[in-house]
Short mmCIF file of C-alpha atoms and ligand atoms in Angstrom, two decimals:
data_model
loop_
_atom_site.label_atom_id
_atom_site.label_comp_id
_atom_site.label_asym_id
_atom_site.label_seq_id
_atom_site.Cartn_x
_atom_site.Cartn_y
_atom_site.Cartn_z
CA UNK A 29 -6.22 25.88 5.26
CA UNK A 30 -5.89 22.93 6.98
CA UNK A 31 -7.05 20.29 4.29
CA UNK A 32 -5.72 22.16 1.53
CA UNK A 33 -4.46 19.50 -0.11
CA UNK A 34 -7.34 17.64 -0.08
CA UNK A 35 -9.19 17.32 -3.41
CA UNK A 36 -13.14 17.37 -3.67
CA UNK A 37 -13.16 13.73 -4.99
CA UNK A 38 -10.90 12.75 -2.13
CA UNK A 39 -12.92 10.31 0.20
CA UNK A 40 -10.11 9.18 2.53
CA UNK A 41 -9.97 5.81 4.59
CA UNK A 42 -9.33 7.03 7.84
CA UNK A 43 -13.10 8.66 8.05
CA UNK A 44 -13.88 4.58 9.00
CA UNK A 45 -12.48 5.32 12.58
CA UNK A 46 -14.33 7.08 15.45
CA UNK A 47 -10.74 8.77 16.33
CA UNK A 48 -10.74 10.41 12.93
CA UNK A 49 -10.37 13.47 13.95
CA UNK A 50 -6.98 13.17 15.39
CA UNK A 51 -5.34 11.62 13.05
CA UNK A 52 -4.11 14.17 11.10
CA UNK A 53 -1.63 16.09 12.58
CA UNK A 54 -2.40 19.19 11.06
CA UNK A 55 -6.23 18.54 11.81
CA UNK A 56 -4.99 17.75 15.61
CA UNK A 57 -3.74 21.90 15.46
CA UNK A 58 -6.63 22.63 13.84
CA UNK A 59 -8.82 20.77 16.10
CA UNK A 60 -7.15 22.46 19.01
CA UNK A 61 -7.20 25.73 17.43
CA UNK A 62 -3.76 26.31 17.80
CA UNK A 63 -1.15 26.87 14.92
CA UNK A 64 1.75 24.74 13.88
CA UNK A 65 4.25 27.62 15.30
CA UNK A 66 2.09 27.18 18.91
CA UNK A 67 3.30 23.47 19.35
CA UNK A 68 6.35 23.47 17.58
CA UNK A 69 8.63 21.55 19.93
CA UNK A 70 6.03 20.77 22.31
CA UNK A 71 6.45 17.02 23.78
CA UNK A 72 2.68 16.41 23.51
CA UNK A 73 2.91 15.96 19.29
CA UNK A 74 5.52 14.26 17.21
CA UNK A 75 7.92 16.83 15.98
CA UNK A 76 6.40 18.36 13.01
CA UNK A 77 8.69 17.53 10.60
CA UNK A 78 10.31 20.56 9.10
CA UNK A 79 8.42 20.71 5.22
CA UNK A 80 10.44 19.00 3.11
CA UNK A 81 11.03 20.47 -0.37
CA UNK A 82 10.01 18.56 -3.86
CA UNK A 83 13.68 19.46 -4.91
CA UNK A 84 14.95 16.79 -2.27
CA UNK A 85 12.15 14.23 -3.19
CA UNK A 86 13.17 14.67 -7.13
CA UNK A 87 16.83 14.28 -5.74
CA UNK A 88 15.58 11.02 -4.00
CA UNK A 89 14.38 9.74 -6.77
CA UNK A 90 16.71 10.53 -9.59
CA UNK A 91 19.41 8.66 -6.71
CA UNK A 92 17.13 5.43 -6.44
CA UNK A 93 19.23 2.29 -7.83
CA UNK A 94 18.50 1.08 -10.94
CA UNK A 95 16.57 -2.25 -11.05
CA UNK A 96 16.97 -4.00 -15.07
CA UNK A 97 13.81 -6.36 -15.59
CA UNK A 98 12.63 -7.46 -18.75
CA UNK A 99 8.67 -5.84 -19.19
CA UNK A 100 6.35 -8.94 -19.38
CA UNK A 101 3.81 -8.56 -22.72
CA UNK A 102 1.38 -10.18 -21.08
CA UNK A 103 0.45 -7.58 -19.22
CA UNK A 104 0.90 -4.57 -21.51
CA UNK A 105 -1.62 -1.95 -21.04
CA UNK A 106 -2.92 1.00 -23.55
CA UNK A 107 -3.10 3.48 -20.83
CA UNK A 108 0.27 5.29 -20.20
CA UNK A 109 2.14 5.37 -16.99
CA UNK A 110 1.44 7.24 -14.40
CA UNK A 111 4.25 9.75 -14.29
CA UNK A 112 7.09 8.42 -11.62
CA UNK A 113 6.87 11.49 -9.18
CA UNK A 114 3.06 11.66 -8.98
CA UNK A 115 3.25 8.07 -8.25
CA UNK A 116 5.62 9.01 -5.15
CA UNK A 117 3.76 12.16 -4.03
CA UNK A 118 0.65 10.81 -3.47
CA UNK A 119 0.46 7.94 -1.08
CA UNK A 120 -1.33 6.55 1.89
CA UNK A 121 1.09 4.79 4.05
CA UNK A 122 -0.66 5.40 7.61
CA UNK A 123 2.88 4.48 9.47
CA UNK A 124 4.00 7.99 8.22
CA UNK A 125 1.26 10.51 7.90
CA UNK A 126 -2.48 10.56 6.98
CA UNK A 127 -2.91 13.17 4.40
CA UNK A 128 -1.62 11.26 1.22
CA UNK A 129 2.68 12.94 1.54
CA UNK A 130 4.37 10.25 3.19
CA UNK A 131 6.93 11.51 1.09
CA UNK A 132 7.71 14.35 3.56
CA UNK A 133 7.51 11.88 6.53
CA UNK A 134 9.74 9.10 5.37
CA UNK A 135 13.52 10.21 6.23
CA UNK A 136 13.91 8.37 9.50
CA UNK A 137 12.26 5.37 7.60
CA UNK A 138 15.58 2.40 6.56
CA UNK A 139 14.64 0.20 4.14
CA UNK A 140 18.17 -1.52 4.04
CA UNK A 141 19.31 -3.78 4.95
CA UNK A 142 15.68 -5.58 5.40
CA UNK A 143 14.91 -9.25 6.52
CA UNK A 144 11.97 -11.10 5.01
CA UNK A 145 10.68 -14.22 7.40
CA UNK A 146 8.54 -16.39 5.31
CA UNK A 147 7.21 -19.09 7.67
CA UNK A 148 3.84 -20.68 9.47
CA UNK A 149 2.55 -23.56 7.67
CA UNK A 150 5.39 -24.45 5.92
CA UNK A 151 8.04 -26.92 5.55
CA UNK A 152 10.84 -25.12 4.57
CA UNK A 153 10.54 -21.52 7.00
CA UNK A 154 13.51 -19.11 6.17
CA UNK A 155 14.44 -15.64 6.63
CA UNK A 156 15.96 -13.61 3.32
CA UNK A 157 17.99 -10.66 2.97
CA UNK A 158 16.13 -8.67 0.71
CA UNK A 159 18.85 -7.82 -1.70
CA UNK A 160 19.62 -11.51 -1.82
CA UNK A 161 16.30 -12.21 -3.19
CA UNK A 162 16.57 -8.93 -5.59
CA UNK A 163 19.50 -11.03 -7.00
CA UNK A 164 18.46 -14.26 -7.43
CA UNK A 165 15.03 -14.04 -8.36
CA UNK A 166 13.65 -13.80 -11.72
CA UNK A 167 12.36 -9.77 -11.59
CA UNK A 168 10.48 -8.52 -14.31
CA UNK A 169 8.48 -5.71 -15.25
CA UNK A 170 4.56 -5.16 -15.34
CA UNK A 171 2.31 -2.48 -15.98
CA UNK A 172 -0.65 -2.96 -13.67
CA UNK A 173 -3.50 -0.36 -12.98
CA UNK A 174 -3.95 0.47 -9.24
CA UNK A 175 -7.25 1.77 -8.17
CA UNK A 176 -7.81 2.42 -4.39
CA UNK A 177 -11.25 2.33 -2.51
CA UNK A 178 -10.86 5.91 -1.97
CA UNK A 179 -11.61 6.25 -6.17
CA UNK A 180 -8.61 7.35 -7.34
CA UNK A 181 -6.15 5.42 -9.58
CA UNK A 182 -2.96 4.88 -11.54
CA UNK A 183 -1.23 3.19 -14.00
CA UNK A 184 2.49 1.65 -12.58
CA UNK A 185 5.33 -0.05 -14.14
CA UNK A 186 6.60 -2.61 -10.99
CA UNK A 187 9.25 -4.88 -11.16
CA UNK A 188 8.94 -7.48 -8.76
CA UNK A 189 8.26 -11.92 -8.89
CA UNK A 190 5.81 -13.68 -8.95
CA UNK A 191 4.92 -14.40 -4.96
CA UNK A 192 4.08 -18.17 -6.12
CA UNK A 193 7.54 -18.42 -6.62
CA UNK A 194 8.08 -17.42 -2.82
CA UNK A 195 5.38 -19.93 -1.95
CA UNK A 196 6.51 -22.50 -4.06
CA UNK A 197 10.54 -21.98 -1.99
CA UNK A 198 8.48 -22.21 1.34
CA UNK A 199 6.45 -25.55 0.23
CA UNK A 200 3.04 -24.66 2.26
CA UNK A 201 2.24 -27.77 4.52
CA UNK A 202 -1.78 -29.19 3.62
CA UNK A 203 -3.30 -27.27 6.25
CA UNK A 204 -2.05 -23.33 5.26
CA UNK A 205 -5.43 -21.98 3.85
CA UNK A 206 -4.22 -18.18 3.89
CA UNK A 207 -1.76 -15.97 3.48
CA UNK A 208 -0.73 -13.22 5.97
CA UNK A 209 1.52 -10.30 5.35
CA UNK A 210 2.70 -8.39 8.09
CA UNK A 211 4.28 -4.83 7.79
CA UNK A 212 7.23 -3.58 10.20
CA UNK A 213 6.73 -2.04 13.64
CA UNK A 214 9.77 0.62 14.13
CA UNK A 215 7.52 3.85 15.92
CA UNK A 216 11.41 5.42 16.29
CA UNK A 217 11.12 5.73 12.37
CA UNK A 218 7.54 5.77 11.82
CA UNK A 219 6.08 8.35 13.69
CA UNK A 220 2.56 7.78 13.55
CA UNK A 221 3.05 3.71 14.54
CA UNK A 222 4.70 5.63 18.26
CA UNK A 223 1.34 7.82 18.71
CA UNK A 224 0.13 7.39 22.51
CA UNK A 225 -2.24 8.69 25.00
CA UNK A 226 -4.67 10.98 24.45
CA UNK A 227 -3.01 11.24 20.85
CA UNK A 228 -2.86 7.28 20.46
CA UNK A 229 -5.32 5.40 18.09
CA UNK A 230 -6.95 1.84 17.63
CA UNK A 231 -4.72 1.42 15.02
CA UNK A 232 -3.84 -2.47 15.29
CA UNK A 233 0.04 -1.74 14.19
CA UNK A 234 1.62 -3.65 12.62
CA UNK A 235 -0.10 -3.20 9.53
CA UNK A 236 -1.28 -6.38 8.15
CA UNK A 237 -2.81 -7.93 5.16
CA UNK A 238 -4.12 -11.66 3.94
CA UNK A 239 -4.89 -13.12 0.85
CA UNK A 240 -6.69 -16.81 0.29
CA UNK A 241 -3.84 -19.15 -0.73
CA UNK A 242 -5.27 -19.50 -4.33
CA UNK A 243 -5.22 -15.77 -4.68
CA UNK A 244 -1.60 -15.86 -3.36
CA UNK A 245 -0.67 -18.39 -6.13
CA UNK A 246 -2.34 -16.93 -8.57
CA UNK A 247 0.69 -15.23 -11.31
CA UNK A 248 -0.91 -11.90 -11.15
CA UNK A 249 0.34 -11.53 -7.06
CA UNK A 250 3.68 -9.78 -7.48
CA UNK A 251 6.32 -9.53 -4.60
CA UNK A 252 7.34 -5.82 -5.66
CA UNK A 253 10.61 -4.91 -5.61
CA UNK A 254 10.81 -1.37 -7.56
CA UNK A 255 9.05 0.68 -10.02
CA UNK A 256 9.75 3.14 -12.88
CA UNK A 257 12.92 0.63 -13.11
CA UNK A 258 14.24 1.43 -10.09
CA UNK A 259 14.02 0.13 -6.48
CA UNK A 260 10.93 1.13 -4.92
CA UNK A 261 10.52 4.85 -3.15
CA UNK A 262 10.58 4.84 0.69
CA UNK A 263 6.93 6.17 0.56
CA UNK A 264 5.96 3.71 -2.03
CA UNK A 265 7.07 0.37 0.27
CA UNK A 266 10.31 0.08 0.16
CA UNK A 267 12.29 -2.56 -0.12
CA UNK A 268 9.43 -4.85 -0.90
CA UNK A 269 5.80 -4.81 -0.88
CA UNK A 270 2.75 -6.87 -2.56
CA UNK A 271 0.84 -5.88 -5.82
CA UNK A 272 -2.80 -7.31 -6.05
CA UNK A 273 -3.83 -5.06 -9.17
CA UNK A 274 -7.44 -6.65 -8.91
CA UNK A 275 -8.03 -5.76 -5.13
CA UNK A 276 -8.29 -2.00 -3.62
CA UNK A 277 -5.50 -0.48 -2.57
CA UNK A 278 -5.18 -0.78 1.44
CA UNK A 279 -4.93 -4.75 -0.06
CA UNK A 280 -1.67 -3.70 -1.22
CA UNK A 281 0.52 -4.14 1.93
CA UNK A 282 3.92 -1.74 2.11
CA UNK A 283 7.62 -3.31 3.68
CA UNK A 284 6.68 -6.65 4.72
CA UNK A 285 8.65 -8.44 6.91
CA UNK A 286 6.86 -11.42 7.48
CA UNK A 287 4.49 -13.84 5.21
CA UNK A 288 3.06 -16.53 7.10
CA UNK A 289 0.66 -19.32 5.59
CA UNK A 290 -2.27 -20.43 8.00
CA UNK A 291 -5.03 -21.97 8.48
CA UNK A 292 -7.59 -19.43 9.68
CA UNK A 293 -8.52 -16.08 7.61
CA UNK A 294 -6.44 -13.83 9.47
CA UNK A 295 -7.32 -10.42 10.72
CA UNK A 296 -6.35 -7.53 8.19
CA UNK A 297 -5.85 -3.53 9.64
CA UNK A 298 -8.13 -2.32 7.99
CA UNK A 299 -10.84 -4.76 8.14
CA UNK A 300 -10.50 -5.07 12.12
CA UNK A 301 -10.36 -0.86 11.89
CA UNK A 302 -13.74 -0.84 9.63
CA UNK A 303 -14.95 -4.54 8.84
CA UNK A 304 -18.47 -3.00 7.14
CA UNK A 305 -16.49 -1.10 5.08
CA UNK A 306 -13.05 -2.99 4.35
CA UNK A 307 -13.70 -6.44 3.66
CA UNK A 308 -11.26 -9.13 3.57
CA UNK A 309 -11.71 -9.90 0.28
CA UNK A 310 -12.21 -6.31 -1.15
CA UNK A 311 -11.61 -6.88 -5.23
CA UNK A 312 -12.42 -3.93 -7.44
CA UNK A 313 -16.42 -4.15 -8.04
CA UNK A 314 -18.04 -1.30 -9.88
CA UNK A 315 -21.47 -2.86 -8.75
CA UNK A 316 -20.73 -2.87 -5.08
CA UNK A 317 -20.62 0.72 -3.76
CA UNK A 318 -18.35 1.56 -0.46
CA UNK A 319 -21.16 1.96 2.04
CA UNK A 320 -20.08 5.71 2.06
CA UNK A 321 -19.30 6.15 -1.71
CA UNK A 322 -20.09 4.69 -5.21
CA UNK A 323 -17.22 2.53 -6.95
CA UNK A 324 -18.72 3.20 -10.66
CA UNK A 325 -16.08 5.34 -11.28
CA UNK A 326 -12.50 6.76 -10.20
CA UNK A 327 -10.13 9.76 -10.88
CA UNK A 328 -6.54 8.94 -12.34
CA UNK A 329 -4.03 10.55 -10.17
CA UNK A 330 -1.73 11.44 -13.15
CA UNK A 331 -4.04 12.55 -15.83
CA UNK A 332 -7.17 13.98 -13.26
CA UNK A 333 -9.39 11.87 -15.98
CA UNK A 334 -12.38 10.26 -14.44
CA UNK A 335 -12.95 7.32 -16.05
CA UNK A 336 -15.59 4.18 -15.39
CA UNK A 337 -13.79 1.32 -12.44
CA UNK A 338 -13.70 -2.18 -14.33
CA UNK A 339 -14.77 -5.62 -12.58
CA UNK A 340 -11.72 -6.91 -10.86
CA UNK A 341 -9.72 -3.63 -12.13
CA UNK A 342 -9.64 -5.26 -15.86
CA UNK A 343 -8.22 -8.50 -14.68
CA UNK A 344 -11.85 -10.84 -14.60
CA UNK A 345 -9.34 -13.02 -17.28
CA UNK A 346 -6.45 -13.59 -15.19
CA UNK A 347 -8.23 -13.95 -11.72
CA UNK A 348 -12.10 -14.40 -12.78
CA UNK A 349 -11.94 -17.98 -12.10
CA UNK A 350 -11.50 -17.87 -8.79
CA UNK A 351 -14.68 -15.68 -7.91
CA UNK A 352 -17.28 -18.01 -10.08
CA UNK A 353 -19.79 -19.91 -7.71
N1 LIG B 424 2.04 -0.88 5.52
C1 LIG B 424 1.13 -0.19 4.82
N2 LIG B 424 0.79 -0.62 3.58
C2 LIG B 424 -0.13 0.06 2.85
C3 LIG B 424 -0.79 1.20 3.38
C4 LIG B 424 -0.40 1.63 4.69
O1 LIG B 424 -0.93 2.63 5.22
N3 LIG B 424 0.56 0.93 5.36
N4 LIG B 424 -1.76 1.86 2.65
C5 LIG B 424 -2.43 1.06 1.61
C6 LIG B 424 -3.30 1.86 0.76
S1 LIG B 424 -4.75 2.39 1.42
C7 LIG B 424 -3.00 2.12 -0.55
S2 LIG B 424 -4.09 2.94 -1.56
C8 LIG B 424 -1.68 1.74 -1.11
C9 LIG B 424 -1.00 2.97 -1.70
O2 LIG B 424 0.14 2.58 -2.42
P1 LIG B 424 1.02 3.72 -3.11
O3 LIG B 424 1.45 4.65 -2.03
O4 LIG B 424 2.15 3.03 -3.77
O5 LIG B 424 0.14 4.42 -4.08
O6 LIG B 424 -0.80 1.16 -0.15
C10 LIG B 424 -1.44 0.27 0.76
N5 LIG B 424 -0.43 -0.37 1.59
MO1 LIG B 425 -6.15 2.98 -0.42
#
């Protein structure tokens, strides 16, 4: 069974794209009719990586460095955590695979050492060592809920800074109106970002993301570091990614490498993928269905409860004020 790991309340993001169809590997055998044994090998696929087991993921993660942050009260929730390995066995990060296991797709993937370039619009442009900034910033950890636009959810622990404080170091000249996030592009370790030909996509690698500048400044935008007290899984963004708990998901951009400020809203991969259906702004809205799929509710990853979506994912008090005409 070729999607057996796919859930009936699964509604995945990469049905946007005309090319759908091949972008699952194991939907390109299917597709073909062949098996995975028939093309084992075979130049014309990436080489199936050989299944990894959940013994070497739990290894992964029990080996993760420890990250100490004070939690921040202020953003307490009632709902318990997600537990840490669901969290990291159930991901979309499209550089590695389609079908929500990055974790088996991630070894080639190397997080460290990692340069961040924070520049554009700015008057003091610099490029960090990641660790560097693990170091000297002031991390601390907050339990935010996640909710992707596919309807499912979870409740994380991340330890990460405030990405004003980023901002603030960079000193954004008068003219930066935006905020764009840019992923890597390494197709030698992420084998879906290297997919050509008859096989290639439309995918506009490198991923990318953008935020207004008053979203960026706003405290609730973390620069995410780790979770679960720990640095952050491979599959989960490693070494640093963005939190935006009151936007979907995709607005959640994985291993950045570059922020610039600009002037222009720039374009986003999934909104130049699907632009009826991934808007720029995208912020959790129970009252605005996907054009494909209602948003009333979602399905927590950890628990399988499904529970009503909130306006703005339960943060209308921290980020409300920006969205009021
Ligand atoms: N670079 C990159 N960032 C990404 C993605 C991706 O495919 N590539 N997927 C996004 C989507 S759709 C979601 S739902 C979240 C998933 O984050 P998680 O794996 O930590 O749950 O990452 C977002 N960030
Ligand atoms: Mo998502």
């Amino acid at each position: 069974m070729f999607l057996k790991r796919q859930r009936g309340w699964e509604l995945p993001e990469r049905e946007s794209t005309p090319e759908a169809i091949f972008y699952n590997r194991r939907q390109v055998l299917h597709a073909l009719g062949l098996g995975t044994a028939a093309l084992a090998g075979s130049a014309l696929l990436p080489p199936a990586a050989a299944a990894r087991s959940v013994e070497s993921l739990r290894q992964e993660l029990a080996g993760l460095a420890a990250l100490s942050a004070k939690r921040n009260p202020k953003f307490a929730l009632p709902e318990a955590p997600t537990p840490a390995e669901v969290a990291a066995r159930y991901n979309n990060f499209y550089e590695f695979n389609t079908d929500k296991n990055a974790w088996e797709d991630v070894e080639k993937f190397q997080p460290r050492p990692w340069r961040l370039q924070v520049g554009g619009l700015v008057d003091n442009p610099r490029t960090y060592d990641v660790d560097d900034l693990v170091k000297r910033m002031p991390l601390e950890e907050r339990v935010y809920r996640f909710r992707c636009v596919e309807a499912w959810s979870m409740v994380v622990p991340w330890v990460g800074f405030p990405l004003a404080a980023l901002l603030k170091e960079a000193r954004p000249k008068s003219g930066a109106k935006f905020v764009k996030f840019t992923t890597f592009l390494k197709p030698d370790q992420a084998p879906r970002q290297g997919l050509k030909g008859f096989f290639g996509t439309q995918e506009p690698w490198p991923y990318t993301e953008g935020l207004t500048l008053a979203e960026a400044s706003n405290d609730l935008a973390l620069l995410t570091v780790g979770n679960y007290g720990k640095v952050l899984p491979k599959q989960q963004g490693a070494p640093i990614r963005l939190i935006v708990p009151w936007k979907y998901g995709f607005k959640n951009i994985k291993s950045i490498v570059k922020i610039d400020l600009v002037a222009e809203q720039p374009a986003t991969f999934w909104n130049t993928l699907g632009p009826q259906e991934y808007g720029f702004e995208s912020n959790v809205d129970p009252r605005v269905p996907h054009p494909r799929w209602s948003q009333m509710f979602e399905r927590d990853i950890g628990t399988r409860e499904r529970k009503p979506t909130l306006y703005l994912n339960g943060y209308d008090d921290f980020v409300g004020g920006l969205y009021k005409a």
